[in-house]
């Protein structure tokens, strides 16, 4: 299995430094067998292999190669592959070997190798995942734990794969809807800055030789250009610093995150899409947890964080408190005042019929379709709007600079 980090592994105090070794040997039937193992030295590898009845032929330390950052997409792909392998009856350890060796990102390969090593020493899959909270959230670990206890790990891994694929898809749609206008407006700002700093001053030197009064739009554009030329480093530096500190504050400050989450839900045009996407994630998560046999109160622990919005996290905590005291889920959701009547009515039907997970799944499907349609409509709407904005800004600058030439032509 490939490794991931360019630097060598560093051992904690009192812990033996481990390396990755590849080995070759022959089993009791004389067949050639190969494998990989993390250990503190070649002697440990050799002793471990001999205890398995294998005659060691060759042991080689593997070098570490750099890898890319592990993303949600990597974890989603791994979940789907592991579910497929286990459905096909492939043993767990062998599944990790196959998935890890076939992955294009060495960082993922190393992560899977470390998890496999933990499982090989007797650690449960659930506990092995919990050692890497950066990649496997409580929802993931709880579902895997429930699958291990109930003996339906393959089914729950399949559910997890579907859940993560749908969540990843809906996040991708929201990002694409937001990225396009931001990218176009950023390009428009850069083009405007280039015109102000280099193009307008060239026109200004020509206009000074006219010896006549310039039109008001031209005078205004030239004044803005003078400010850009004198303070361009302050404008770009200040804008870059503001964006950097804004995102740093957003990531580090809980109050800022809450403020931005509330603001995004109330934003025109995009707010409705974000709200639908959040409800889709919320209901999809609860449906997945409930279908896995996780008790409702316990499932709500993971649901709030999975929604990805502080408003719905606070609402989930309130719902959980009310459900704990005996209130029905429907009434608790109505009291939270963040769910449309369609959602609460479907939940009420699910509670009455005993098919809450199925009803929550239908709600998630509905809102995911709504997000798809909304994003498609936004994409169609944003293109002409952005073209109008660009035409007004860039076209206005061009017209303002050509007005004196038109005026001179009429005088002649």
Short mmCIF file of N, CA and C in Angstrom, two decimals, residues 68-182:
data_model
loop_
_atom_site.label_atom_id
_atom_site.label_comp_id
_atom_site.label_asym_id
_atom_site.label_seq_id
_atom_site.Cartn_x
_atom_site.Cartn_y
_atom_site.Cartn_z
N UNK A 68 -1.85 14.54 -1.62
CA UNK A 68 -2.72 15.70 -1.55
C UNK A 68 -3.58 15.63 -0.28
N UNK A 69 -4.21 16.76 0.01
CA UNK A 69 -5.10 16.83 1.16
C UNK A 69 -6.28 15.88 0.97
N UNK A 70 -6.70 15.24 2.05
CA UNK A 70 -7.84 14.33 1.99
C UNK A 70 -9.13 15.16 2.02
N UNK A 71 -9.99 14.97 1.05
CA UNK A 71 -11.21 15.75 0.93
C UNK A 71 -12.44 14.89 1.25
N UNK A 72 -13.61 15.55 1.33
CA UNK A 72 -14.86 14.83 1.54
C UNK A 72 -15.13 13.86 0.40
N UNK A 73 -14.70 14.26 -0.80
CA UNK A 73 -14.90 13.39 -1.95
C UNK A 73 -14.11 12.09 -1.80
N UNK A 74 -12.88 12.18 -1.25
CA UNK A 74 -12.07 10.98 -1.02
C UNK A 74 -12.76 10.04 -0.03
N UNK A 75 -13.27 10.61 1.07
CA UNK A 75 -13.93 9.79 2.09
C UNK A 75 -15.21 9.17 1.53
N UNK A 76 -15.94 9.94 0.72
CA UNK A 76 -17.16 9.42 0.11
C UNK A 76 -16.85 8.25 -0.82
N UNK A 77 -15.82 8.41 -1.64
CA UNK A 77 -15.42 7.34 -2.56
C UNK A 77 -14.97 6.10 -1.78
N UNK A 78 -14.20 6.31 -0.71
CA UNK A 78 -13.76 5.18 0.12
C UNK A 78 -14.96 4.45 0.73
N UNK A 79 -15.94 5.20 1.21
CA UNK A 79 -17.13 4.59 1.82
C UNK A 79 -17.87 3.73 0.82
N UNK A 80 -18.05 4.24 -0.39
CA UNK A 80 -18.74 3.48 -1.43
C UNK A 80 -17.94 2.22 -1.79
N UNK A 81 -16.62 2.35 -1.94
CA UNK A 81 -15.79 1.20 -2.30
C UNK A 81 -15.80 0.14 -1.20
N UNK A 82 -15.70 0.59 0.06
CA UNK A 82 -15.70 -0.37 1.17
C UNK A 82 -17.04 -1.09 1.26
N UNK A 83 -18.14 -0.35 1.05
CA UNK A 83 -19.47 -0.97 1.07
C UNK A 83 -19.59 -2.02 -0.04
N UNK A 84 -19.09 -1.69 -1.22
CA UNK A 84 -19.16 -2.62 -2.36
C UNK A 84 -18.34 -3.87 -2.09
N UNK A 85 -17.14 -3.69 -1.55
CA UNK A 85 -16.27 -4.83 -1.24
C UNK A 85 -16.92 -5.77 -0.23
N UNK A 86 -17.49 -5.18 0.83
CA UNK A 86 -18.05 -6.02 1.88
C UNK A 86 -19.34 -6.69 1.40
N UNK A 87 -20.10 -6.01 0.54
CA UNK A 87 -21.30 -6.63 -0.05
C UNK A 87 -20.91 -7.85 -0.89
N UNK A 88 -19.72 -7.77 -1.50
CA UNK A 88 -19.25 -8.87 -2.35
C UNK A 88 -18.62 -10.00 -1.53
N UNK A 89 -18.58 -9.83 -0.20
CA UNK A 89 -18.05 -10.88 0.66
C UNK A 89 -16.55 -10.82 0.87
N UNK A 90 -15.90 -9.72 0.46
CA UNK A 90 -14.46 -9.59 0.67
C UNK A 90 -14.20 -9.29 2.15
N UNK A 91 -13.27 -9.99 2.80
CA UNK A 91 -12.97 -9.73 4.22
C UNK A 91 -12.56 -8.27 4.45
N UNK A 92 -12.81 -7.79 5.67
CA UNK A 92 -12.60 -6.37 5.98
C UNK A 92 -11.16 -5.92 5.73
N UNK A 93 -10.19 -6.68 6.25
CA UNK A 93 -8.79 -6.28 6.10
C UNK A 93 -8.38 -6.28 4.62
N UNK A 94 -8.83 -7.27 3.89
CA UNK A 94 -8.51 -7.34 2.47
C UNK A 94 -9.18 -6.19 1.71
N UNK A 95 -10.37 -5.78 2.16
CA UNK A 95 -11.06 -4.65 1.53
C UNK A 95 -10.24 -3.38 1.68
N UNK A 96 -9.68 -3.18 2.88
CA UNK A 96 -8.83 -2.01 3.10
C UNK A 96 -7.60 -2.05 2.20
N UNK A 97 -7.02 -3.24 2.03
CA UNK A 97 -5.86 -3.38 1.16
C UNK A 97 -6.21 -3.00 -0.28
N UNK A 98 -7.32 -3.52 -0.77
CA UNK A 98 -7.70 -3.29 -2.17
C UNK A 98 -8.02 -1.82 -2.41
N UNK A 99 -8.81 -1.23 -1.51
CA UNK A 99 -9.20 0.17 -1.67
C UNK A 99 -7.99 1.09 -1.54
N UNK A 100 -7.13 0.80 -0.56
CA UNK A 100 -5.97 1.66 -0.34
C UNK A 100 -4.99 1.62 -1.50
N UNK A 101 -4.71 0.42 -2.00
CA UNK A 101 -3.75 0.30 -3.09
C UNK A 101 -4.27 0.90 -4.39
N UNK A 102 -5.60 0.91 -4.53
CA UNK A 102 -6.16 1.43 -5.77
C UNK A 102 -6.44 2.92 -5.74
N UNK A 103 -6.16 3.58 -4.64
CA UNK A 103 -6.48 5.01 -4.54
C UNK A 103 -5.37 5.86 -5.13
N UNK A 104 -5.76 6.92 -5.83
CA UNK A 104 -4.79 7.79 -6.50
C UNK A 104 -4.10 8.74 -5.53
N UNK A 105 -4.71 9.01 -4.37
CA UNK A 105 -4.14 9.95 -3.41
C UNK A 105 -3.37 9.18 -2.34
N UNK A 106 -2.04 9.34 -2.27
CA UNK A 106 -1.26 8.62 -1.25
C UNK A 106 -1.68 8.93 0.17
N UNK A 107 -2.20 10.12 0.43
CA UNK A 107 -2.64 10.47 1.78
C UNK A 107 -3.78 9.57 2.22
N UNK A 108 -4.70 9.26 1.32
CA UNK A 108 -5.80 8.35 1.64
C UNK A 108 -5.26 6.95 1.88
N UNK A 109 -4.30 6.54 1.08
CA UNK A 109 -3.70 5.21 1.25
C UNK A 109 -3.08 5.07 2.63
N UNK A 110 -2.39 6.10 3.08
CA UNK A 110 -1.76 6.05 4.40
C UNK A 110 -2.81 6.00 5.50
N UNK A 111 -3.85 6.79 5.34
CA UNK A 111 -4.93 6.80 6.33
C UNK A 111 -5.56 5.41 6.44
N UNK A 112 -5.84 4.78 5.31
CA UNK A 112 -6.44 3.45 5.32
C UNK A 112 -5.49 2.41 5.90
N UNK A 113 -4.20 2.59 5.64
CA UNK A 113 -3.21 1.66 6.19
C UNK A 113 -3.17 1.76 7.71
N UNK A 114 -3.23 2.98 8.23
CA UNK A 114 -3.22 3.17 9.68
C UNK A 114 -4.47 2.56 10.32
N UNK A 115 -5.62 2.78 9.66
CA UNK A 115 -6.87 2.21 10.19
C UNK A 115 -6.80 0.68 10.15
N UNK A 116 -6.28 0.15 9.04
CA UNK A 116 -6.16 -1.31 8.91
C UNK A 116 -5.28 -1.88 10.02
N UNK A 117 -4.18 -1.18 10.32
CA UNK A 117 -3.26 -1.64 11.37
C UNK A 117 -3.98 -1.69 12.72
N UNK A 118 -4.83 -0.70 12.99
CA UNK A 118 -5.59 -0.70 14.25
C UNK A 118 -6.56 -1.88 14.31
N UNK A 119 -7.25 -2.13 13.19
CA UNK A 119 -8.22 -3.23 13.14
C UNK A 119 -7.51 -4.57 13.32
N UNK A 120 -6.30 -4.67 12.75
CA UNK A 120 -5.53 -5.91 12.82
C UNK A 120 -5.15 -6.25 14.26
N UNK A 121 -5.01 -5.21 15.09
CA UNK A 121 -4.65 -5.43 16.50
C UNK A 121 -5.87 -5.68 17.38
N UNK A 122 -7.06 -5.74 16.78
CA UNK A 122 -8.25 -6.07 17.56
C UNK A 122 -9.20 -4.92 17.81
N UNK A 123 -8.87 -3.71 17.33
CA UNK A 123 -9.75 -2.56 17.50
C UNK A 123 -10.95 -2.68 16.57
N UNK A 124 -12.12 -2.31 17.06
CA UNK A 124 -13.31 -2.35 16.21
C UNK A 124 -13.20 -1.28 15.13
N UNK A 125 -13.94 -1.47 14.05
CA UNK A 125 -13.91 -0.51 12.94
C UNK A 125 -14.39 0.86 13.41
N UNK A 126 -15.41 0.86 14.23
CA UNK A 126 -15.95 2.10 14.76
C UNK A 126 -14.90 2.88 15.56
N UNK A 127 -14.20 2.19 16.47
CA UNK A 127 -13.17 2.83 17.29
C UNK A 127 -11.98 3.27 16.44
N UNK A 128 -11.66 2.50 15.42
CA UNK A 128 -10.54 2.87 14.53
C UNK A 128 -10.86 4.16 13.79
N UNK A 129 -12.11 4.32 13.32
CA UNK A 129 -12.52 5.55 12.65
C UNK A 129 -12.50 6.74 13.61
N UNK A 130 -12.86 6.52 14.86
CA UNK A 130 -12.95 7.61 15.84
C UNK A 130 -11.58 8.23 16.14
N UNK A 131 -10.50 7.54 15.80
CA UNK A 131 -9.16 8.11 16.01
C UNK A 131 -8.84 9.20 14.99
N UNK A 132 -9.69 9.34 13.97
CA UNK A 132 -9.44 10.32 12.91
C UNK A 132 -10.69 11.20 12.73
N UNK A 133 -11.01 12.02 13.75
CA UNK A 133 -12.24 12.84 13.70
C UNK A 133 -12.22 13.89 12.59
N UNK A 134 -11.03 14.21 12.08
CA UNK A 134 -10.94 15.17 11.00
C UNK A 134 -11.60 14.64 9.72
N UNK A 135 -11.61 13.34 9.56
CA UNK A 135 -12.16 12.72 8.35
C UNK A 135 -13.46 11.96 8.59
N UNK A 136 -13.65 11.46 9.81
CA UNK A 136 -14.84 10.67 10.11
C UNK A 136 -15.59 11.32 11.28
N UNK A 137 -16.70 11.97 10.97
CA UNK A 137 -17.46 12.69 11.98
C UNK A 137 -18.25 11.73 12.87
N UNK A 138 -18.84 12.24 13.98
CA UNK A 138 -19.60 11.36 14.88
C UNK A 138 -20.71 10.60 14.19
N UNK A 139 -21.38 11.23 13.22
CA UNK A 139 -22.45 10.56 12.47
C UNK A 139 -21.91 9.30 11.80
N UNK A 140 -20.79 9.43 11.11
CA UNK A 140 -20.16 8.31 10.41
C UNK A 140 -19.83 7.19 11.40
N UNK A 141 -19.17 7.56 12.50
CA UNK A 141 -18.74 6.57 13.49
C UNK A 141 -19.93 5.91 14.18
N UNK A 142 -20.96 6.70 14.50
CA UNK A 142 -22.14 6.13 15.16
C UNK A 142 -22.84 5.10 14.28
N UNK A 143 -22.96 5.41 12.99
CA UNK A 143 -23.62 4.47 12.08
C UNK A 143 -22.80 3.20 11.90
N UNK A 144 -21.48 3.35 11.80
CA UNK A 144 -20.62 2.16 11.69
C UNK A 144 -20.73 1.32 12.96
N UNK A 145 -20.75 2.00 14.13
CA UNK A 145 -20.90 1.28 15.40
C UNK A 145 -22.22 0.53 15.48
N UNK A 146 -23.30 1.20 15.03
CA UNK A 146 -24.61 0.54 15.03
C UNK A 146 -24.61 -0.66 14.09
N UNK A 147 -23.96 -0.54 12.95
CA UNK A 147 -23.87 -1.65 12.00
C UNK A 147 -23.10 -2.82 12.56
N UNK A 148 -22.01 -2.55 13.29
CA UNK A 148 -21.22 -3.62 13.89
C UNK A 148 -22.02 -4.36 14.96
N UNK A 149 -22.74 -3.59 15.78
CA UNK A 149 -23.49 -4.21 16.88
C UNK A 149 -24.65 -5.06 16.35
N UNK A 150 -25.32 -4.56 15.29
CA UNK A 150 -26.47 -5.27 14.75
C UNK A 150 -26.09 -6.33 13.72
N UNK A 151 -24.83 -6.38 13.32
CA UNK A 151 -24.40 -7.34 12.31
C UNK A 151 -24.84 -7.01 10.90
N UNK A 152 -25.10 -5.74 10.65
CA UNK A 152 -25.54 -5.30 9.31
C UNK A 152 -24.60 -4.20 8.80
N UNK A 153 -23.31 -4.40 9.00
CA UNK A 153 -22.33 -3.37 8.63
C UNK A 153 -22.38 -3.06 7.14
N UNK A 154 -22.55 -4.11 6.31
CA UNK A 154 -22.57 -3.88 4.86
C UNK A 154 -23.73 -2.96 4.46
N UNK A 155 -24.91 -3.21 5.04
CA UNK A 155 -26.08 -2.39 4.71
C UNK A 155 -25.89 -0.94 5.17
N UNK A 156 -25.33 -0.77 6.36
CA UNK A 156 -25.17 0.60 6.87
C UNK A 156 -24.06 1.34 6.13
N UNK A 157 -23.04 0.64 5.70
CA UNK A 157 -22.02 1.29 4.88
C UNK A 157 -22.61 1.74 3.54
N UNK A 158 -23.51 0.95 2.99
CA UNK A 158 -24.19 1.36 1.76
C UNK A 158 -25.05 2.59 2.00
N UNK A 159 -25.78 2.61 3.12
CA UNK A 159 -26.58 3.79 3.48
C UNK A 159 -25.69 5.01 3.66
N UNK A 160 -24.56 4.79 4.32
CA UNK A 160 -23.61 5.89 4.54
C UNK A 160 -23.08 6.42 3.21
N UNK A 161 -22.77 5.52 2.31
CA UNK A 161 -22.25 5.94 1.00
C UNK A 161 -23.29 6.77 0.26
N UNK A 162 -24.55 6.31 0.28
CA UNK A 162 -25.62 7.07 -0.39
C UNK A 162 -25.79 8.44 0.26
N UNK A 163 -25.78 8.45 1.59
CA UNK A 163 -25.92 9.71 2.33
C UNK A 163 -24.81 10.69 1.98
N UNK A 164 -23.56 10.21 1.99
CA UNK A 164 -22.43 11.10 1.72
C UNK A 164 -22.42 11.56 0.27
N UNK A 165 -22.83 10.68 -0.65
CA UNK A 165 -22.88 11.08 -2.07
C UNK A 165 -23.92 12.16 -2.30
N UNK A 166 -25.08 12.02 -1.67
CA UNK A 166 -26.14 13.03 -1.83
C UNK A 166 -25.73 14.34 -1.17
N UNK A 167 -25.12 14.25 0.02
CA UNK A 167 -24.67 15.45 0.72
C UNK A 167 -23.59 16.18 -0.08
N UNK A 168 -22.65 15.41 -0.63
CA UNK A 168 -21.58 16.00 -1.43
C UNK A 168 -22.14 16.65 -2.69
N UNK A 169 -23.14 16.01 -3.30
CA UNK A 169 -23.74 16.56 -4.52
C UNK A 169 -24.44 17.89 -4.24
N UNK A 170 -25.17 17.95 -3.13
CA UNK A 170 -25.92 19.17 -2.83
C UNK A 170 -24.97 20.30 -2.43
N UNK A 171 -23.88 19.97 -1.74
CA UNK A 171 -22.88 20.99 -1.42
C UNK A 171 -22.23 21.52 -2.69
N UNK A 172 -21.95 20.61 -3.62
CA UNK A 172 -21.34 21.02 -4.89
C UNK A 172 -22.24 21.96 -5.67
N UNK A 173 -23.55 21.70 -5.65
CA UNK A 173 -24.49 22.56 -6.38
C UNK A 173 -24.53 23.96 -5.76
N UNK A 174 -24.54 24.03 -4.42
CA UNK A 174 -24.55 25.33 -3.75
C UNK A 174 -23.27 26.10 -4.06
N UNK A 175 -22.13 25.41 -4.01
CA UNK A 175 -20.85 26.07 -4.28
C UNK A 175 -20.80 26.59 -5.72
N UNK A 176 -21.30 25.78 -6.66
CA UNK A 176 -21.26 26.21 -8.06
C UNK A 176 -22.16 27.42 -8.27
N UNK A 177 -23.30 27.45 -7.56
CA UNK A 177 -24.21 28.58 -7.70
C UNK A 177 -23.60 29.86 -7.15
N UNK A 178 -22.78 29.74 -6.10
CA UNK A 178 -22.15 30.92 -5.49
C UNK A 178 -20.85 31.30 -6.18
N UNK A 179 -20.13 30.30 -6.68
CA UNK A 179 -18.80 30.56 -7.24
C UNK A 179 -18.86 31.35 -8.54
N UNK A 180 -19.81 31.02 -9.40
CA UNK A 180 -19.87 31.65 -10.73
C UNK A 180 -19.99 33.17 -10.65
N UNK A 181 -20.98 33.72 -9.93
CA UNK A 181 -21.07 35.19 -9.88
C UNK A 181 -19.89 35.84 -9.17
N UNK A 182 -19.36 35.18 -8.13
CA UNK A 182 -18.21 35.74 -7.42
C UNK A 182 -17.01 35.82 -8.35
#
